[in-house]
């Protein structure tokens, strides 16, 4: 009986380790992680942005992020767009807060789509255009 339990435990552990290795290799970052940010009002009216250490650890690393495209240019293909956790509900409405959107600069033109997509690129904490994050991408999935 003990051998059966030990064998089953080892098989379960091997499966768990395999799934962890797959997720680490995939580098798919969750939006819930990117939401771990706090914006505080400073003494002189300025704002201070405090990022979770796990977000800071992504700085300048290649990651994958899944979301919905909000084009910033017109055309069938674009190089600059916002990737959002939520699907846009209208052509002129932003789909969420700053922690739910990432500015994507792509070297290759990306076909405009309303479908959920994955984008791979170099992650940067970059407060521009009212957003908190940027992804410099050379491939799109």
XYZ file of N, CA and C in Angstrom:
423
model
N 0.816 -1.198 0.000
C 0.000 0.000 0.000
C 0.867 1.272 0.000
N 1.946 1.219 0.816
C 2.831 2.382 0.882
C 3.520 2.634 -0.447
N 3.874 1.544 -1.164
C 4.518 1.699 -2.464
C 3.569 2.351 -3.459
N 2.275 1.993 -3.404
C 1.279 2.580 -4.303
C 1.124 4.074 -4.020
N 1.046 4.430 -2.757
C 0.905 5.840 -2.376
C 2.152 6.619 -2.792
N 3.325 6.031 -2.568
C 4.576 6.693 -2.957
C 4.653 6.879 -4.467
N 4.260 5.864 -5.225
C 4.274 5.948 -6.689
C 3.318 7.025 -7.176
N 2.097 7.043 -6.625
C 1.111 8.058 -7.017
C 1.582 9.459 -6.644
N 2.212 9.586 -5.484
C 2.722 10.890 -5.056
C 3.824 11.376 -5.991
N 4.718 10.472 -6.376
C 5.797 10.841 -7.298
C 5.260 11.225 -8.673
N 4.243 10.506 -9.131
C 3.630 10.858 -10.418
C 2.968 12.232 -10.350
N 2.270 12.512 -9.257
C 1.625 13.819 -9.094
C 2.669 14.931 -9.037
N 3.767 14.684 -8.309
C 4.838 15.674 -8.214
C 5.486 15.915 -9.576
N 5.700 14.862 -10.334
C 6.282 15.009 -11.679
C 5.363 15.822 -12.574
N 4.070 15.589 -12.484
C 3.101 16.361 -13.272
C 3.098 17.822 -12.882
N 3.174 18.089 -11.585
C 3.204 19.464 -11.101
C 4.465 20.179 -11.587
N 5.615 19.509 -11.471
C 6.869 20.116 -11.933
C 6.854 20.370 -13.432
N 6.272 19.457 -14.195
C 6.178 19.651 -15.645
C 5.302 20.842 -15.975
N 4.188 21.004 -15.262
C 3.306 22.138 -15.551
C 3.954 23.453 -15.152
N 4.720 23.457 -14.058
C 5.427 24.677 -13.663
C 6.491 25.045 -14.680
N 7.208 24.062 -15.183
C 8.228 24.325 -16.196
C 7.588 24.876 -17.462
N 6.455 24.335 -17.852
C 5.774 24.819 -19.050
C 5.352 26.270 -18.866
N 4.763 26.614 -17.716
C 4.317 27.982 -17.482
C 5.491 28.949 -17.424
N 6.604 28.525 -16.837
C 7.771 29.396 -16.765
C 8.334 29.634 -18.161
N 8.316 28.607 -19.004
C 8.835 28.745 -20.356
C 7.921 29.614 -21.208
N 6.624 29.528 -20.960
C 5.642 30.277 -21.739
C 5.733 31.780 -21.457
N 6.091 32.157 -20.245
C 6.209 33.562 -19.845
C 4.923 34.356 -19.999
N 3.770 33.709 -19.924
C 2.499 34.420 -20.034
C 2.224 35.135 -18.714
N 2.208 36.452 -18.768
C 2.003 37.277 -17.575
C 0.512 37.528 -17.404
N 0.052 37.482 -16.173
C -1.370 37.702 -15.902
C -1.649 39.184 -15.661
N -2.847 39.581 -16.027
C -3.263 40.959 -15.796
C -3.407 41.233 -14.305
N -3.732 40.207 -13.514
C -3.859 40.410 -12.067
C -2.509 40.803 -11.457
N -1.412 40.299 -12.032
C -0.089 40.718 -11.565
C 0.147 42.189 -11.902
N -0.156 42.589 -13.128
C 0.067 43.986 -13.539
C -0.811 44.962 -12.760
N -1.891 44.453 -12.177
C -2.788 45.311 -11.391
C -2.244 45.588 -9.992
N -1.150 44.939 -9.619
C -0.578 45.125 -8.283
C 0.272 46.387 -8.243
N -0.406 47.475 -8.378
C 0.237 48.785 -8.388
C -0.614 49.727 -7.554
N 0.041 50.646 -6.876
C -0.675 51.607 -6.043
C -0.236 53.012 -6.431
N -1.217 53.871 -6.621
C -0.910 55.263 -6.948
C -1.308 56.113 -5.743
N -0.310 56.774 -5.156
C -0.539 57.587 -3.957
C -0.381 59.061 -4.281
N -1.156 59.853 -3.587
C -1.064 61.306 -3.720
C 0.103 61.789 -2.859
N 1.015 62.539 -3.456
C 2.158 63.075 -2.726
C 1.798 64.315 -1.944
N 2.720 64.805 -1.155
C 2.486 65.982 -0.315
C 2.239 67.250 -1.122
N 2.848 67.358 -2.283
C 2.756 68.581 -3.073
C 1.859 68.417 -4.292
N 0.915 67.502 -4.229
C -0.017 67.302 -5.323
C 0.472 66.354 -6.396
N 1.734 65.946 -6.306
C 2.258 65.001 -7.288
C 1.802 63.588 -6.926
N 1.883 62.696 -7.882
C 1.468 61.324 -7.647
C 2.679 60.407 -7.641
N 2.656 59.447 -6.734
C 3.723 58.457 -6.621
C 3.140 57.098 -6.998
N 3.808 56.409 -7.907
C 3.355 55.091 -8.340
C 4.255 54.043 -7.718
N 3.647 53.096 -7.012
C 4.395 52.042 -6.331
C 4.038 50.709 -6.976
N 5.049 50.060 -7.566
C 4.862 48.796 -8.262
C 5.256 47.634 -7.356
N 4.495 46.558 -7.440
C 4.819 45.330 -6.727
C 6.201 44.846 -7.181
N 7.004 44.274 -6.275
C 8.327 43.770 -6.668
C 8.272 42.752 -7.814
N 7.198 41.974 -7.898
C 7.076 41.001 -8.994
C 6.957 41.704 -10.339
N 6.328 42.871 -10.370
C 6.241 43.649 -11.609
C 7.620 44.192 -11.957
N 8.314 44.724 -10.950
C 9.654 45.263 -11.181
C 10.609 44.192 -11.709
N 10.385 42.936 -11.306
C 11.269 41.859 -11.752
C 11.095 41.547 -13.244
N 9.999 42.022 -13.845
C 9.750 41.795 -15.276
C 10.464 42.823 -16.159
N 10.939 43.900 -15.551
C 11.559 44.996 -16.302
C 12.641 44.485 -17.254
N 12.518 44.865 -18.523
C 13.468 44.527 -19.588
C 13.561 43.018 -19.869
N 12.523 42.268 -19.497
C 12.489 40.832 -19.794
C 11.485 40.583 -20.913
N 11.721 39.525 -21.686
C 10.773 39.120 -22.722
C 9.631 38.356 -22.068
N 8.410 38.820 -22.317
C 7.226 38.189 -21.750
C 6.180 38.005 -22.847
N 5.133 37.274 -22.517
C 3.946 37.167 -23.366
C 2.770 37.721 -22.566
N 1.903 38.404 -23.266
C 0.723 38.980 -22.641
C -0.451 38.746 -23.575
N -1.560 38.274 -23.035
C -2.753 38.011 -23.829
C -3.792 39.091 -23.546
N -4.416 39.590 -24.601
C -5.426 40.618 -24.424
C -6.060 41.013 -25.742
N -6.694 42.185 -25.725
C -7.442 42.673 -26.872
C -6.808 43.954 -27.406
N -6.823 44.083 -28.718
C -6.190 45.208 -29.395
C -7.092 46.435 -29.437
N -6.490 47.579 -29.154
C -7.119 48.882 -29.333
C -6.150 49.677 -30.209
N -6.383 49.717 -31.548
C -5.424 50.363 -32.460
C -5.282 51.862 -32.188
N -4.064 52.353 -32.327
C -3.796 53.778 -32.186
C -3.533 54.433 -33.537
N -3.608 53.626 -34.598
C -3.416 54.109 -35.960
C -4.558 53.552 -36.805
N -4.783 54.175 -37.935
C -5.776 53.627 -38.855
C -5.081 52.702 -39.845
N -5.839 51.826 -40.438
C -5.288 50.908 -41.420
C -5.615 49.469 -41.084
N -5.313 48.598 -42.035
C -5.558 47.168 -41.867
C -4.531 46.536 -40.928
N -3.308 47.092 -40.940
C -2.239 46.636 -40.059
C -1.656 47.847 -39.343
N -1.244 47.656 -38.090
C -0.693 48.751 -37.288
C 0.577 48.289 -36.580
N 1.387 49.248 -36.215
C 2.606 48.953 -35.459
C 2.489 49.428 -34.019
N 1.492 50.225 -33.732
C 1.326 50.815 -32.400
C -0.120 50.636 -31.972
N -0.301 49.980 -30.818
C -1.651 49.763 -30.307
C -1.597 49.527 -28.805
N -2.756 49.554 -28.194
C -2.872 49.236 -26.777
C -3.418 47.820 -26.675
N -2.779 47.021 -25.846
C -3.279 45.690 -25.536
C -3.972 45.807 -24.188
N -5.226 45.363 -24.141
C -6.038 45.553 -22.949
C -6.516 44.228 -22.379
N -6.680 44.209 -21.078
C -7.226 43.022 -20.401
C -8.671 42.795 -20.818
N -9.377 43.882 -21.085
C -10.795 43.804 -21.434
C -10.998 44.182 -22.893
N -11.997 43.579 -23.487
C -12.320 43.900 -24.877
C -12.936 45.291 -24.956
N -12.476 46.134 -25.894
C -13.083 47.461 -26.049
C -14.571 47.338 -26.387
N -15.362 48.225 -25.792
C -16.807 48.190 -26.052
C -17.235 49.173 -27.123
N -16.363 50.137 -27.434
C -16.652 51.057 -28.531
C -15.330 51.544 -29.111
N -15.379 52.131 -30.292
C -14.165 52.520 -31.015
C -13.415 53.678 -30.360
N -14.079 54.458 -29.515
C -13.429 55.625 -28.931
C -13.293 55.551 -27.409
N -13.752 54.466 -26.787
C -13.709 54.325 -25.330
C -12.534 53.454 -24.910
N -11.775 53.912 -23.948
C -10.691 53.095 -23.412
C -11.309 52.004 -22.546
N -10.799 50.772 -22.656
C -11.451 49.633 -22.020
C -11.109 49.384 -20.550
N -10.313 50.215 -19.913
C -9.992 49.965 -18.509
C -9.070 51.021 -17.957
N -8.567 50.745 -16.761
C -7.631 51.644 -16.120
C -6.213 51.441 -16.629
N -5.304 52.285 -16.170
C -3.917 52.244 -16.645
C -3.244 50.912 -16.363
N -3.640 50.227 -15.304
C -3.030 48.943 -14.964
C -3.593 47.790 -15.791
N -4.621 48.064 -16.594
C -5.252 47.044 -17.431
C -4.910 47.204 -18.913
N -3.927 48.066 -19.204
C -3.562 48.320 -20.588
C -2.047 48.444 -20.718
N -1.533 47.984 -21.854
C -0.103 48.064 -22.145
C 0.062 48.640 -23.545
N 0.918 49.646 -23.671
C 1.238 50.216 -24.978
C 2.170 49.259 -25.695
N 1.809 48.866 -26.919
C 2.633 47.944 -27.703
C 3.220 48.688 -28.892
N 4.537 48.627 -29.019
C 5.253 49.128 -30.185
C 5.808 47.905 -30.897
N 5.328 47.641 -32.095
C 5.721 46.440 -32.823
C 6.607 46.797 -34.005
N 7.697 46.064 -34.174
C 8.563 46.272 -35.332
C 7.862 45.820 -36.611
N 7.063 44.775 -36.490
C 6.337 44.240 -37.646
C 4.877 44.703 -37.591
N 4.283 45.071 -38.719
C 2.866 45.444 -38.718
C 2.005 44.258 -38.270
N 1.007 44.559 -37.450
C 0.114 43.548 -36.897
C -1.285 43.801 -37.444
N -1.935 42.752 -37.939
C -3.283 42.884 -38.481
C -4.257 43.258 -37.363
N -5.057 44.281 -37.616
C -6.053 44.724 -36.646
C -7.069 43.608 -36.446
N -7.380 43.342 -35.182
C -8.268 42.232 -34.855
C -9.091 42.562 -33.621
N -10.285 42.002 -33.558
C -11.121 42.124 -32.364
C -11.009 40.871 -31.496
N -10.262 39.871 -31.979
C -10.080 38.627 -31.233
C -9.002 38.785 -30.179
N -9.076 37.963 -29.148
C -8.029 37.934 -28.128
C -6.740 37.432 -28.789
N -5.617 38.052 -28.439
C -4.339 37.684 -29.037
C -3.260 37.646 -27.979
N -2.157 37.008 -28.302
C -0.972 37.035 -27.451
C 0.111 37.833 -28.154
N 0.780 38.668 -27.385
C 1.881 39.464 -27.912
C 3.120 39.160 -27.077
N 4.229 38.960 -27.757
C 5.495 38.716 -27.085
C 6.384 39.923 -27.292
N 7.068 40.341 -26.234
C 7.964 41.471 -26.371
C 8.709 41.775 -25.093
N 9.515 42.828 -25.156
C 10.319 43.277 -24.019
C 9.461 44.206 -23.165
N 9.280 43.842 -21.895
C 8.425 44.582 -20.968
C 9.187 45.751 -20.362
N 8.489 46.870 -20.215
C 9.099 48.054 -19.608
C 8.053 48.791 -18.784
N 8.446 49.179 -17.593
C 7.609 50.090 -16.813
C 7.888 51.466 -17.388
N 6.913 52.012 -18.080
C 7.108 53.281 -18.789
C 5.818 54.075 -18.717
N 5.812 55.088 -17.922
C 4.609 55.882 -17.765
C 4.528 56.905 -18.884
N 3.767 56.523 -19.929
C 3.563 57.410 -21.067
C 2.139 57.264 -21.563
N 1.613 58.312 -22.106
C 0.241 58.343 -22.625
C -0.778 57.970 -21.550
N -0.477 58.232 -20.295
C -1.388 57.897 -19.211
C -1.385 56.424 -18.845
N -0.491 55.644 -19.440
C -0.394 54.215 -19.149
C 0.822 53.955 -18.268
N 0.924 52.738 -17.740
C 2.016 52.391 -16.843
C 3.069 51.503 -17.480
N 2.670 50.771 -18.533
C 3.546 49.743 -19.086
C 3.672 49.851 -20.603
N 4.816 49.332 -21.106
C 5.042 49.269 -22.550
C 5.639 47.906 -22.885
N 5.303 47.428 -24.069
C 5.849 46.182 -24.575
C 6.407 46.472 -25.956
N 7.716 46.305 -26.122
C 8.345 46.491 -27.428
C 8.434 45.115 -28.066
N 7.640 44.931 -29.109
C 7.442 43.592 -29.679
C 8.080 43.462 -31.050
N 8.658 42.281 -31.292
C 9.127 41.987 -32.628
C 8.383 40.787 -33.216
N 7.517 40.162 -32.410
C 6.677 39.069 -32.908
C 5.299 39.182 -32.303
N 4.339 38.591 -32.950
C 2.960 38.606 -32.473
C 2.377 37.226 -32.696
N 1.643 36.701 -31.707
C 1.051 35.364 -31.796
C -0.453 35.439 -31.772
